[in-house]
PDB file of C-alpha atoms and ligand atoms in Angstrom:
ATOM      1  CA  MET A   9      44.063 -49.812  77.691  1.00  0.00           C
ATOM      2  CA  ASN A  10      47.198 -51.806  78.625  1.00  0.00           C
ATOM      3  CA  LEU A  11      47.267 -55.456  78.846  1.00  0.00           C
ATOM      4  CA  VAL A  12      46.975 -55.658  82.628  1.00  0.00           C
ATOM      5  CA  GLY A  13      43.876 -53.673  82.391  1.00  0.00           C
ATOM      6  CA  PHE A  14      42.699 -55.879  79.336  1.00  0.00           C
ATOM      7  CA  VAL A  15      43.214 -59.048  81.477  1.00  0.00           C
ATOM      8  CA  ALA A  16      41.534 -57.534  84.575  1.00  0.00           C
ATOM      9  CA  THR A  17      38.801 -56.651  82.339  1.00  0.00           C
ATOM     10  CA  LEU A  18      38.539 -59.907  81.038  1.00  0.00           C
ATOM     11  CA  ALA A  19      38.655 -61.536  84.573  1.00  0.00           C
ATOM     12  CA  LEU A  20      35.835 -59.291  85.794  1.00  0.00           C
ATOM     13  CA  VAL A  21      33.643 -60.403  82.514  1.00  0.00           C
ATOM     14  CA  PHE A  22      34.696 -64.143  83.411  1.00  0.00           C
ATOM     15  CA  ALA A  23      33.695 -63.565  86.742  1.00  0.00           C
ATOM     16  CA  GLY A  24      30.238 -62.243  85.758  1.00  0.00           C
ATOM     17  CA  ALA A  25      29.469 -65.121  83.414  1.00  0.00           C
ATOM     18  CA  ALA A  26      30.401 -67.703  86.124  1.00  0.00           C
ATOM     19  CA  PHE A  27      28.233 -65.796  88.659  1.00  0.00           C
ATOM     20  CA  ALA A  28      25.017 -65.449  86.562  1.00  0.00           C
ATOM     21  CA  GLY A  29      25.674 -69.078  85.305  1.00  0.00           C
ATOM     22  CA  SER A  30      25.392 -70.449  88.657  1.00  0.00           C
ATOM     23  CA  ARG A  31      22.669 -71.713  90.678  1.00  0.00           C
ATOM     24  CA  ILE A  32      21.870 -69.447  93.765  1.00  0.00           C
ATOM     25  CA  ASP A  33      19.811 -71.036  96.586  1.00  0.00           C
ATOM     26  CA  ALA A  34      19.039 -67.934  98.388  1.00  0.00           C
ATOM     27  CA  HIS A  35      18.276 -67.945 102.146  1.00  0.00           C
ATOM     28  CA  PRO A  36      17.496 -64.797 104.377  1.00  0.00           C
ATOM     29  CA  GLY A  37      21.114 -63.595 104.950  1.00  0.00           C
ATOM     30  CA  LYS A  38      23.033 -66.631 103.008  1.00  0.00           C
ATOM     31  CA  THR A  39      23.899 -68.028 100.277  1.00  0.00           C
ATOM     32  CA  LYS A  40      25.271 -71.580  99.078  1.00  0.00           C
ATOM     33  CA  PRO A  41      26.134 -70.638  95.284  1.00  0.00           C
ATOM     34  CA  GLU A  42      27.051 -74.257  93.876  1.00  0.00           C
ATOM     35  CA  PRO A  43      29.842 -74.263  91.391  1.00  0.00           C
ATOM     36  CA  ALA A  44      29.544 -73.265  88.033  1.00  0.00           C
ATOM     37  CA  MET A  45      29.484 -76.398  85.974  1.00  0.00           C
ATOM     38  CA  ALA A  46      30.839 -76.119  82.298  1.00  0.00           C
ATOM     39  CA  GLY A  47      27.141 -76.789  80.936  1.00  0.00           C
ATOM     40  CA  GLU A  48      25.794 -73.975  83.030  1.00  0.00           C
ATOM     41  CA  MET A  49      28.810 -71.502  81.735  1.00  0.00           C
ATOM     42  CA  ALA A  50      27.474 -72.191  78.075  1.00  0.00           C
ATOM     43  CA  MET A  51      24.072 -71.320  79.074  1.00  0.00           C
ATOM     44  CA  ALA A  52      22.915 -67.648  78.873  1.00  0.00           C
ATOM     45  CA  PRO A  53      22.446 -65.896  82.154  1.00  0.00           C
ATOM     46  CA  GLN A  54      18.999 -65.596  82.887  1.00  0.00           C
ATOM     47  CA  PRO A  55      18.020 -62.279  81.828  1.00  0.00           C
ATOM     48  CA  VAL A  56      16.246 -59.763  84.304  1.00  0.00           C
ATOM     49  CA  ARG A  57      13.129 -57.973  82.669  1.00  0.00           C
ATOM     50  CA  GLY A  58      10.743 -55.297  83.514  1.00  0.00           C
ATOM     51  CA  LEU A  59      13.338 -52.680  82.915  1.00  0.00           C
ATOM     52  CA  ALA A  60      12.172 -51.532  79.897  1.00  0.00           C
ATOM     53  CA  VAL A  61       9.177 -50.101  78.131  1.00  0.00           C
ATOM     54  CA  SER A  62      10.140 -51.840  75.186  1.00  0.00           C
ATOM     55  CA  ASP A  63      11.840 -54.801  74.212  1.00  0.00           C
ATOM     56  CA  HIS A  64      12.172 -57.218  71.139  1.00  0.00           C
ATOM     57  CA  GLY A  65       9.631 -54.853  69.019  1.00  0.00           C
ATOM     58  CA  LEU A  66       7.190 -54.690  71.171  1.00  0.00           C
ATOM     59  CA  THR A  67       5.987 -51.499  73.429  1.00  0.00           C
ATOM     60  CA  LEU A  68       3.855 -50.809  76.256  1.00  0.00           C
ATOM     61  CA  GLU A  69       1.826 -47.803  76.000  1.00  0.00           C
ATOM     62  CA  LEU A  70      -0.311 -46.774  79.370  1.00  0.00           C
ATOM     63  CA  ALA A  71      -2.991 -44.580  78.385  1.00  0.00           C
ATOM     64  CA  ARG A  72      -2.788 -42.419  81.480  1.00  0.00           C
ATOM     65  CA  ARG A  73       0.451 -41.987  83.514  1.00  0.00           C
ATOM     66  CA  THR A  74      -0.773 -40.286  86.641  1.00  0.00           C
ATOM     67  CA  ALA A  75      -3.415 -41.234  88.986  1.00  0.00           C
ATOM     68  CA  ARG A  76      -4.976 -39.231  92.188  1.00  0.00           C
ATOM     69  CA  PRO A  77      -4.665 -40.982  95.535  1.00  0.00           C
ATOM     70  CA  GLY A  78      -7.522 -43.410  96.341  1.00  0.00           C
ATOM     71  CA  GLU A  79      -9.235 -42.446  93.187  1.00  0.00           C
ATOM     72  CA  ARG A  80     -10.845 -45.588  91.149  1.00  0.00           C
ATOM     73  CA  PHE A  81      -9.656 -45.417  87.290  1.00  0.00           C
ATOM     74  CA  PRO A  82      -9.335 -47.486  84.454  1.00  0.00           C
ATOM     75  CA  LEU A  83      -5.987 -48.758  84.409  1.00  0.00           C
ATOM     76  CA  ALA A  84      -5.693 -49.035  80.772  1.00  0.00           C
ATOM     77  CA  LEU A  85      -2.819 -50.068  78.138  1.00  0.00           C
ATOM     78  CA  THR A  86      -1.953 -51.296  74.594  1.00  0.00           C
ATOM     79  CA  ILE A  87       0.988 -53.265  73.329  1.00  0.00           C
ATOM     80  CA  VAL A  88       1.983 -52.055  70.003  1.00  0.00           C
ATOM     81  CA  ASP A  89       4.698 -53.341  67.560  1.00  0.00           C
ATOM     82  CA  ARG A  90       7.134 -51.571  65.932  1.00  0.00           C
ATOM     83  CA  ARG A  91       4.757 -49.919  63.135  1.00  0.00           C
ATOM     84  CA  GLY A  92       2.812 -48.950  66.172  1.00  0.00           C
ATOM     85  CA  ALA A  93      -0.102 -51.389  65.486  1.00  0.00           C
ATOM     86  CA  THR A  94      -1.774 -52.694  68.712  1.00  0.00           C
ATOM     87  CA  VAL A  95      -0.921 -56.202  69.212  1.00  0.00           C
ATOM     88  CA  ARG A  96      -4.455 -58.608  69.639  1.00  0.00           C
ATOM     89  CA  ASP A  97      -3.040 -61.965  69.808  1.00  0.00           C
ATOM     90  CA  PHE A  98      -1.561 -63.449  73.184  1.00  0.00           C
ATOM     91  CA  ASP A  99      -0.693 -66.610  74.483  1.00  0.00           C
ATOM     92  CA  VAL A 100      -2.169 -68.075  77.676  1.00  0.00           C
ATOM     93  CA  GLU A 101       0.237 -67.834  80.273  1.00  0.00           C
ATOM     94  CA  HIS A 102      -0.578 -69.207  83.925  1.00  0.00           C
ATOM     95  CA  THR A 103      -4.261 -69.336  82.730  1.00  0.00           C
ATOM     96  CA  LYS A 104      -4.466 -65.763  81.725  1.00  0.00           C
ATOM     97  CA  ARG A 105      -3.357 -63.849  78.425  1.00  0.00           C
ATOM     98  CA  LEU A 106      -1.749 -60.731  80.370  1.00  0.00           C
ATOM     99  CA  HIS A 107      -0.867 -60.215  84.245  1.00  0.00           C
ATOM    100  CA  LEU A 108      -0.549 -56.768  85.427  1.00  0.00           C
ATOM    101  CA  ILE A 109       1.575 -56.102  88.543  1.00  0.00           C
ATOM    102  CA  VAL A 110       1.648 -52.673  90.223  1.00  0.00           C
ATOM    103  CA  VAL A 111       3.701 -51.747  92.838  1.00  0.00           C
ATOM    104  CA  ARG A 112       5.089 -48.613  94.437  1.00  0.00           C
ATOM    105  CA  ARG A 113       8.781 -48.093  94.182  1.00  0.00           C
ATOM    106  CA  ASP A 114       9.454 -48.503  97.772  1.00  0.00           C
ATOM    107  CA  MET A 115       7.833 -52.079  96.980  1.00  0.00           C
ATOM    108  CA  THR A 116       4.476 -51.435  99.100  1.00  0.00           C
ATOM    109  CA  GLY A 117       0.996 -51.287  97.899  1.00  0.00           C
ATOM    110  CA  PHE A 118       1.734 -54.646  95.401  1.00  0.00           C
ATOM    111  CA  GLN A 119      -1.395 -55.433  93.136  1.00  0.00           C
ATOM    112  CA  HIS A 120      -1.619 -58.508  90.417  1.00  0.00           C
ATOM    113  CA  LEU A 121      -4.314 -57.843  88.088  1.00  0.00           C
ATOM    114  CA  HIS A 122      -5.971 -59.367  85.075  1.00  0.00           C
ATOM    115  CA  PRO A 123      -7.246 -56.671  82.873  1.00  0.00           C
ATOM    116  CA  THR A 124     -10.070 -57.859  80.139  1.00  0.00           C
ATOM    117  CA  GLN A 125      -9.376 -57.009  76.601  1.00  0.00           C
ATOM    118  CA  ALA A 126     -11.502 -54.973  74.298  1.00  0.00           C
ATOM    119  CA  ALA A 127     -12.247 -55.622  70.717  1.00  0.00           C
ATOM    120  CA  ASP A 128      -9.559 -52.500  69.740  1.00  0.00           C
ATOM    121  CA  GLY A 129      -6.764 -54.775  71.770  1.00  0.00           C
ATOM    122  CA  THR A 130      -7.011 -52.271  74.646  1.00  0.00           C
ATOM    123  CA  TRP A 131      -6.575 -53.781  78.249  1.00  0.00           C
ATOM    124  CA  SER A 132      -8.209 -52.356  81.193  1.00  0.00           C
ATOM    125  CA  VAL A 133      -9.117 -53.007  84.690  1.00  0.00           C
ATOM    126  CA  PRO A 134     -10.329 -50.628  87.576  1.00  0.00           C
ATOM    127  CA  ALA A 135      -7.515 -50.122  89.763  1.00  0.00           C
ATOM    128  CA  THR A 136      -7.346 -47.706  93.091  1.00  0.00           C
ATOM    129  CA  LEU A 137      -3.887 -46.620  94.095  1.00  0.00           C
ATOM    130  CA  ARG A 138      -4.270 -45.690  97.759  1.00  0.00           C
ATOM    131  CA  ASP A 139      -0.989 -43.720  98.604  1.00  0.00           C
ATOM    132  CA  PRO A 140       0.965 -41.062  96.698  1.00  0.00           C
ATOM    133  CA  GLY A 141       4.043 -42.016  95.262  1.00  0.00           C
ATOM    134  CA  SER A 142       5.781 -43.465  91.884  1.00  0.00           C
ATOM    135  CA  TYR A 143       4.247 -46.763  90.849  1.00  0.00           C
ATOM    136  CA  ARG A 144       5.801 -49.362  88.419  1.00  0.00           C
ATOM    137  CA  VAL A 145       3.318 -51.140  86.330  1.00  0.00           C
ATOM    138  CA  PHE A 146       4.670 -54.459  84.615  1.00  0.00           C
ATOM    139  CA  ALA A 147       2.944 -55.807  81.768  1.00  0.00           C
ATOM    140  CA  ASP A 148       3.730 -59.793  81.943  1.00  0.00           C
ATOM    141  CA  PHE A 149       2.638 -61.835  78.695  1.00  0.00           C
ATOM    142  CA  SER A 150       3.966 -63.882  75.764  1.00  0.00           C
ATOM    143  CA  VAL A 151       3.017 -63.278  72.100  1.00  0.00           C
ATOM    144  CA  GLY A 152       4.342 -65.923  69.464  1.00  0.00           C
ATOM    145  CA  GLY A 153       5.508 -68.105  72.123  1.00  0.00           C
ATOM    146  CA  LYS A 154       8.070 -65.366  73.393  1.00  0.00           C
ATOM    147  CA  PRO A 155       7.642 -64.150  77.004  1.00  0.00           C
ATOM    148  CA  TYR A 156       7.890 -60.199  77.936  1.00  0.00           C
ATOM    149  CA  THR A 157       7.407 -58.498  80.613  1.00  0.00           C
ATOM    150  CA  LEU A 158       7.387 -54.391  80.012  1.00  0.00           C
ATOM    151  CA  ALA A 159       6.991 -51.849  82.615  1.00  0.00           C
ATOM    152  CA  ASP A 160       6.464 -48.160  82.939  1.00  0.00           C
ATOM    153  CA  ASP A 161       5.733 -45.839  85.876  1.00  0.00           C
ATOM    154  CA  LEU A 162       2.422 -44.076  86.809  1.00  0.00           C
ATOM    155  CA  THR A 163       2.700 -41.430  89.492  1.00  0.00           C
ATOM    156  CA  VAL A 164       0.299 -40.766  91.956  1.00  0.00           C
ATOM    157  CA  ASP A 165       0.336 -36.951  93.204  1.00  0.00           C
ATOM    158  CA  GLY A 166       0.774 -35.978  96.817  1.00  0.00           C
ATOM    159  CA  THR A 167       3.189 -36.153  99.882  1.00  0.00           C
ATOM    160  CA  VAL A 168       5.259 -39.437  99.603  1.00  0.00           C
ATOM    161  CA  ARG A 169       5.998 -41.250 102.887  1.00  0.00           C
ATOM    162  CA  SER A 170       8.366 -44.165 101.726  1.00  0.00           C
ATOM    163  CA  HIS A 171       8.997 -47.214 103.487  1.00  0.00           C
ATOM    164  CA  GLU A 172      12.161 -49.014 104.000  1.00  0.00           C
ATOM    165  CA  LEU A 173      12.370 -52.862 103.075  1.00  0.00           C
ATOM    166  CA  PRO A 174      11.323 -55.052 106.086  1.00  0.00           C
ATOM    167  CA  ALA A 175      14.147 -57.299 107.514  1.00  0.00           C
ATOM    168  CA  PRO A 176      14.087 -60.817 106.077  1.00  0.00           C
ATOM    169  CA  ALA A 177      11.886 -63.293 108.317  1.00  0.00           C
ATOM    170  CA  GLN A 178      11.139 -66.699 108.285  1.00  0.00           C
ATOM    171  CA  SER A 179       7.268 -66.517 108.572  1.00  0.00           C
ATOM    172  CA  VAL A 180       4.920 -63.356 107.914  1.00  0.00           C
ATOM    173  CA  ALA A 181       1.015 -63.081 109.344  1.00  0.00           C
ATOM    174  CA  VAL A 182      -1.575 -62.150 106.714  1.00  0.00           C
ATOM    175  CA  ASP A 183      -5.222 -62.344 106.991  1.00  0.00           C
ATOM    176  CA  GLY A 184      -5.345 -64.297 110.080  1.00  0.00           C
ATOM    177  CA  LEU A 185      -2.806 -66.896 108.467  1.00  0.00           C
ATOM    178  CA  ARG A 186       0.855 -67.644 109.096  1.00  0.00           C
ATOM    179  CA  VAL A 187       2.899 -68.183 106.083  1.00  0.00           C
ATOM    180  CA  SER A 188       6.330 -69.899 106.867  1.00  0.00           C
ATOM    181  CA  ARG A 189       9.228 -70.354 104.647  1.00  0.00           C
ATOM    182  CA  SER A 190      12.114 -72.814 104.358  1.00  0.00           C
ATOM    183  CA  GLU A 191      15.457 -71.733 102.919  1.00  0.00           C
ATOM    184  CA  ASP A 192      14.670 -73.103  99.319  1.00  0.00           C
ATOM    185  CA  LEU A 193      11.406 -71.133  98.850  1.00  0.00           C
ATOM    186  CA  ASP A 194       9.143 -73.918 100.288  1.00  0.00           C
ATOM    187  CA  PHE A 195       6.181 -72.411 101.776  1.00  0.00           C
ATOM    188  CA  THR A 196       3.634 -73.818 104.663  1.00  0.00           C
ATOM    189  CA  VAL A 197       0.235 -72.037 105.439  1.00  0.00           C
ATOM    190  CA  THR A 198      -1.344 -72.709 108.764  1.00  0.00           C
ATOM    191  CA  ARG A 199      -3.939 -71.086 111.121  1.00  0.00           C
ATOM    192  CA  GLU A 200      -3.453 -71.511 115.023  1.00  0.00           C
ATOM    193  CA  GLY A 201      -0.500 -73.825 114.305  1.00  0.00           C
ATOM    194  CA  ARG A 202      -2.823 -76.098 112.222  1.00  0.00           C
ATOM    195  CA  PRO A 203      -1.920 -76.502 108.143  1.00  0.00           C
ATOM    196  CA  VAL A 204      -4.541 -74.988 105.758  1.00  0.00           C
ATOM    197  CA  ALA A 205      -5.899 -76.487 102.726  1.00  0.00           C
ATOM    198  CA  LEU A 206      -5.237 -74.484  99.387  1.00  0.00           C
ATOM    199  CA  ALA A 207      -6.994 -74.010  96.140  1.00  0.00           C
ATOM    200  CA  ASP A 208      -5.197 -73.636  93.023  1.00  0.00           C
ATOM    201  CA  TYR A 209      -4.401 -70.142  92.090  1.00  0.00           C
ATOM    202  CA  LEU A 210      -3.341 -69.520  88.189  1.00  0.00           C
ATOM    203  CA  GLY A 211      -2.950 -73.499  87.683  1.00  0.00           C
ATOM    204  CA  ALA A 212      -0.769 -73.787  90.763  1.00  0.00           C
ATOM    205  CA  LYS A 213      -0.682 -73.916  94.267  1.00  0.00           C
ATOM    206  CA  GLY A 214       0.394 -70.337  94.513  1.00  0.00           C
ATOM    207  CA  HIS A 215       2.377 -67.364  92.285  1.00  0.00           C
ATOM    208  CA  LEU A 216       5.367 -65.685  93.297  1.00  0.00           C
ATOM    209  CA  VAL A 217       6.868 -62.543  91.836  1.00  0.00           C
ATOM    210  CA  ALA A 218      10.240 -61.342  92.887  1.00  0.00           C
ATOM    211  CA  LEU A 219      11.300 -57.727  92.519  1.00  0.00           C
ATOM    212  CA  ARG A 220      15.007 -56.638  93.056  1.00  0.00           C
ATOM    213  CA  GLU A 221      15.461 -53.660  95.488  1.00  0.00           C
ATOM    214  CA  GLY A 222      16.957 -50.486  93.632  1.00  0.00           C
ATOM    215  CA  ASP A 223      15.672 -50.923  90.024  1.00  0.00           C
ATOM    216  CA  LEU A 224      12.799 -53.388  90.380  1.00  0.00           C
ATOM    217  CA  ALA A 225      13.854 -56.005  88.077  1.00  0.00           C
ATOM    218  CA  PHE A 226      11.229 -58.678  87.684  1.00  0.00           C
ATOM    219  CA  LEU A 227      11.857 -62.063  88.160  1.00  0.00           C
ATOM    220  CA  HIS A 228      10.145 -64.940  86.724  1.00  0.00           C
ATOM    221  CA  VAL A 229       9.787 -67.368  89.469  1.00  0.00           C
ATOM    222  CA  HIS A 230       8.610 -71.098  88.589  1.00  0.00           C
ATOM    223  CA  PRO A 231       6.161 -72.962  90.880  1.00  0.00           C
ATOM    224  CA  ASP A 232       6.387 -76.649  91.712  1.00  0.00           C
ATOM    225  CA  GLU A 233       3.236 -78.442  90.368  1.00  0.00           C
ATOM    226  CA  ASP A 234       1.385 -79.486  93.311  1.00  0.00           C
ATOM    227  CA  ARG A 235       3.319 -77.789  96.211  1.00  0.00           C
ATOM    228  CA  LEU A 236       3.793 -74.077  97.437  1.00  0.00           C
ATOM    229  CA  ARG A 237       7.183 -74.325  96.313  1.00  0.00           C
ATOM    230  CA  PHE A 238       9.470 -72.144  93.906  1.00  0.00           C
ATOM    231  CA  ASP A 239      12.465 -72.193  91.918  1.00  0.00           C
ATOM    232  CA  ALA A 240      14.135 -68.958  91.876  1.00  0.00           C
ATOM    233  CA  HIS A 241      17.604 -68.080  90.236  1.00  0.00           C
ATOM    234  CA  PHE A 242      18.572 -64.635  91.727  1.00  0.00           C
ATOM    235  CA  PRO A 243      20.834 -63.082  88.948  1.00  0.00           C
ATOM    236  CA  THR A 244      22.863 -60.721  91.636  1.00  0.00           C
ATOM    237  CA  ALA A 245      23.359 -60.205  95.202  1.00  0.00           C
ATOM    238  CA  GLY A 246      21.371 -57.865  96.477  1.00  0.00           C
ATOM    239  CA  ARG A 247      17.758 -57.442  98.345  1.00  0.00           C
ATOM    240  CA  TYR A 248      14.553 -58.781  96.844  1.00  0.00           C
ATOM    241  CA  ARG A 249      10.899 -58.624  97.646  1.00  0.00           C
ATOM    242  CA  LEU A 250       9.195 -61.695  97.217  1.00  0.00           C
ATOM    243  CA  PHE A 251       5.168 -61.588  96.573  1.00  0.00           C
ATOM    244  CA  LEU A 252       3.701 -64.968  97.300  1.00  0.00           C
ATOM    245  CA  GLN A 253      -0.019 -65.104  96.507  1.00  0.00           C
ATOM    246  CA  PHE A 254      -2.037 -68.061  97.342  1.00  0.00           C
ATOM    247  CA  LYS A 255      -5.801 -69.147  97.724  1.00  0.00           C
ATOM    248  CA  THR A 256      -7.588 -70.709 100.673  1.00  0.00           C
ATOM    249  CA  THR A 257     -10.442 -73.290  99.932  1.00  0.00           C
ATOM    250  CA  ASP A 258     -13.012 -70.615 100.865  1.00  0.00           C
ATOM    251  CA  GLY A 259     -11.878 -68.690  97.758  1.00  0.00           C
ATOM    252  CA  ARG A 260     -10.043 -65.974  99.235  1.00  0.00           C
ATOM    253  CA  LEU A 261      -6.845 -64.483  97.420  1.00  0.00           C
ATOM    254  CA  HIS A 262      -3.882 -63.889  99.980  1.00  0.00           C
ATOM    255  CA  THR A 263      -0.662 -61.760  99.438  1.00  0.00           C
ATOM    256  CA  ALA A 264       2.471 -62.539 101.932  1.00  0.00           C
ATOM    257  CA  ALA A 265       5.851 -60.400 101.122  1.00  0.00           C
ATOM    258  CA  PHE A 266       8.985 -61.750 102.433  1.00  0.00           C
ATOM    259  CA  THR A 267      12.328 -59.941 101.987  1.00  0.00           C
ATOM    260  CA  GLU A 268      15.261 -62.271 100.508  1.00  0.00           C
ATOM    261  CA  GLU A 269      18.728 -61.070 100.901  1.00  0.00           C
ATOM    262  CA  VAL A 270      20.958 -62.779  98.465  1.00  0.00           C
ATOM    263  CA  THR A 271      24.812 -62.433  98.997  1.00  0.00           C
ATOM    264  CA  ARG A 272      27.973 -63.393  97.428  1.00  0.00           C
TER     265      ARG A 272
HETATM  266 CU1   CU B 321      -1.480 -63.108  86.740  1.00  0.00          CU
END
């Protein structure tokens, strides 16, 4: 490599670090990246998760990796350590010890499940995957204070009809409700124009999962304590699908999905 090439590579690495370290407030269609401060530059960029079946010594093992469309089946898995021993002790995160997110590769068919653990350490939950296609299964948990998001694919045989990601929108309709968002991921829920009261869900006003288009990288998005507001740090430009879940006071759980376009 010649010097010019070396300098260009360094500049690229530096630009990458600066970008990853900067705070991005994403809006549909535009962003306003704040200048990266010296302190933020020193911070390790927020790692994306959910791209690997194995990480830091733990591995996700699905009991089966195929299903028939519409068939109810036990979606079962174990988390094993380096020696192949089943992990049994999990920390409680968002009121649960293991969160399972299932979504088709085109980001349709989103499900958020909470499996139960058998005495032998196996996690299982009844699941139904309606449409054929390749599904991503994310196991989100924490062991010994360290968070993990491991993922594997599960295939449902049949003719696949893929869907394009919907365009970004300021509000979406779900279950007779209207969910509106602000530029900084502050959400409001209304019914016929009037605010709707929300019950707590998983120890907060709501739960948000963000997945990146293309590789379905999984982002942890942290909720505000008493509002339907979230603090997201998108690692790269691109399109993301946001899955917002909240509970109304009648006990029903609702899922509203938004497309987020993060630009440089
Ligand atoms: Cu969960």
